[in-house]
Every structure is written in structure tokens, then in C-alpha cells.
Coordinates of C-alpha atoms in Angstrom, one line a residue:
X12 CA 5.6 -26.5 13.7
X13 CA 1.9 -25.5 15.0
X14 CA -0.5 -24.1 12.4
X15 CA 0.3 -20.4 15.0
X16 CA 4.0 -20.7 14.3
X17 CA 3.4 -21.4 11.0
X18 CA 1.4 -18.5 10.3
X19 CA 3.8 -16.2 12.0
X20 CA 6.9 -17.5 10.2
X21 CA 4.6 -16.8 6.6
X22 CA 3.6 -13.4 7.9
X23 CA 7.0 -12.2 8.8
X24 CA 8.6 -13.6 5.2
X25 CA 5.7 -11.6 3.8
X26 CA 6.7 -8.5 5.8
X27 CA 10.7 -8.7 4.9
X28 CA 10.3 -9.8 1.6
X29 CA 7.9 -6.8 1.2
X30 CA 10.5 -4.0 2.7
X31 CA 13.2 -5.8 0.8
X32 CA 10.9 -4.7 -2.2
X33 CA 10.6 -1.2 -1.1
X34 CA 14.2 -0.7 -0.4
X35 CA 15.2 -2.1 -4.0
X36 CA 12.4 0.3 -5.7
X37 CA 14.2 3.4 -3.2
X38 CA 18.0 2.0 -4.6
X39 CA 16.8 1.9 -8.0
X40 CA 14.8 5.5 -7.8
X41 CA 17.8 7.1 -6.5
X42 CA 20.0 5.8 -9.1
X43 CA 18.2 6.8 -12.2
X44 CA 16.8 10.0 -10.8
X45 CA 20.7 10.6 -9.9
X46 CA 22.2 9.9 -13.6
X47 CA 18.5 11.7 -15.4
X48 CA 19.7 14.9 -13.0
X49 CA 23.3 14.4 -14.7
X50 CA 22.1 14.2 -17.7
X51 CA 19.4 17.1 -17.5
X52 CA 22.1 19.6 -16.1
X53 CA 24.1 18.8 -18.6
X54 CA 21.8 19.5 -21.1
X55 CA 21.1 23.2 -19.4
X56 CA 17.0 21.9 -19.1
X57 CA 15.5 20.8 -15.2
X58 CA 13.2 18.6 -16.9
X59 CA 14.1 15.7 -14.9
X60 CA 12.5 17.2 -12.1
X61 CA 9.1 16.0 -13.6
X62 CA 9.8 11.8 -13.7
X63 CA 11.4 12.9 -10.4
X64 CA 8.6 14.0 -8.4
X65 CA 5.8 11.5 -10.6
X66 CA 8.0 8.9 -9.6
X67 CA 8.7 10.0 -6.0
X68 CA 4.9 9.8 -5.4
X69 CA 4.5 6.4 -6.5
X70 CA 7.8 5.9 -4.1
X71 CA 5.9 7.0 -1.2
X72 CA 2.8 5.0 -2.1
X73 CA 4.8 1.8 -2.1
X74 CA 6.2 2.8 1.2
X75 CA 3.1 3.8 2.9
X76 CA 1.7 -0.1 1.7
X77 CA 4.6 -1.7 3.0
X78 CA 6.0 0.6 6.0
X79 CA 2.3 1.5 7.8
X80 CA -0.4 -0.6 6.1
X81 CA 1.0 -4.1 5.5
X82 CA -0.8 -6.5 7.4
X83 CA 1.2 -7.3 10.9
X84 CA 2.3 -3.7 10.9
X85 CA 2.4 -1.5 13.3
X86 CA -0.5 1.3 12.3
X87 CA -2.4 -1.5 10.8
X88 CA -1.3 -3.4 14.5
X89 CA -2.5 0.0 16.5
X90 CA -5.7 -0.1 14.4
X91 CA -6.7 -4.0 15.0
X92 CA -5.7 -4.3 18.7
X93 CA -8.8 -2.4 20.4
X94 CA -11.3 -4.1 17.2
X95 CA -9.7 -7.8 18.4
X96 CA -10.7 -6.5 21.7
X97 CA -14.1 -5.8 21.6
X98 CA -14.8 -9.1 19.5
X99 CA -12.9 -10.8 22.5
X100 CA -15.2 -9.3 25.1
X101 CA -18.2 -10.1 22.9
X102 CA -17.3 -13.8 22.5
X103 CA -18.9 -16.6 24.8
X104 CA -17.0 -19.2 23.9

């Protein structure tokens, strides 16, 4: 496999493994924020609203990493295209 290949096939694990990341935080956020809603309505109190939203933000943090500033992705991709560009024009060799 050339070093190119190589690189691709690392980049892409790194990309799935880090969605597969993101999608087991979401699973796991939905099912604790579903059982602390049981639990809080139950009770008669909303405080589960609070870890709800605390935890939603760092849910969206995680995705915004993974989904639009991961390396190789594609606002990161958008960003780098017209900077490889210019270096490209600029290079003699």
C-alpha cells in the first residue's frame, strides 16, 4: 500500500471511529435523559431538565468536533481547498 493509500485508509478509521463515538455518546444521552425524565415526573419536580440541557450542550460540542471540524471533513474540506490552492499556485517546484 503507498504511503497516500495509507494515509487515507488511517484518516477514514479516524473519521468512523470518531462518529461511531458520537453516535454512542447521542445513544447513551438519550437513554439516561429518558429514564432521569421518568424518574423526575414521577417525583412531580422538572429538575431533570437541568443535566438535560448541560449535557445536551456538551452533546453538540462533540458533534460539532466530529460532524464539521474533524480533519477530512467537509467544512474543515470547504475551508482547506482554496488555502491548498493558493500554496499550489505559489509553489515552483
Amino acid at each position: 500500500m503507498r504511503t497516500h493509500e495509507r494515509s487515507l485508509e488511517q484518516l477514514a478509521l479516524r473519521r468512523a471511529r470518531a462518529k461511531a463515538g458520537w453516535w454512542m455518546h447521542a445513544t447513551v444521552f438519550a437513554i439516561v435523559n429518558i429514564a432521569m425524565a421518568a424518574i423526575s415526573m414521577s417525583s412531580g419536580r422538572g429538575w431533570a431538565i437541568y443535566p438535560f440541557f448541560g449535557w445536551g450542550i456538551g452533546l453538540a460540542l462533540h458533534g460539532a468536533a466530529v460532524w464539521l471540524l474533524a480533519p477530512g471533513g467537509d467544512f474543515m474540506d470547504r475551508l482547506v481547498a482554496p488555502e491548498r490552492a493558493k500554496l499550489q499556485a505559489r509553489d515552483p517546484w
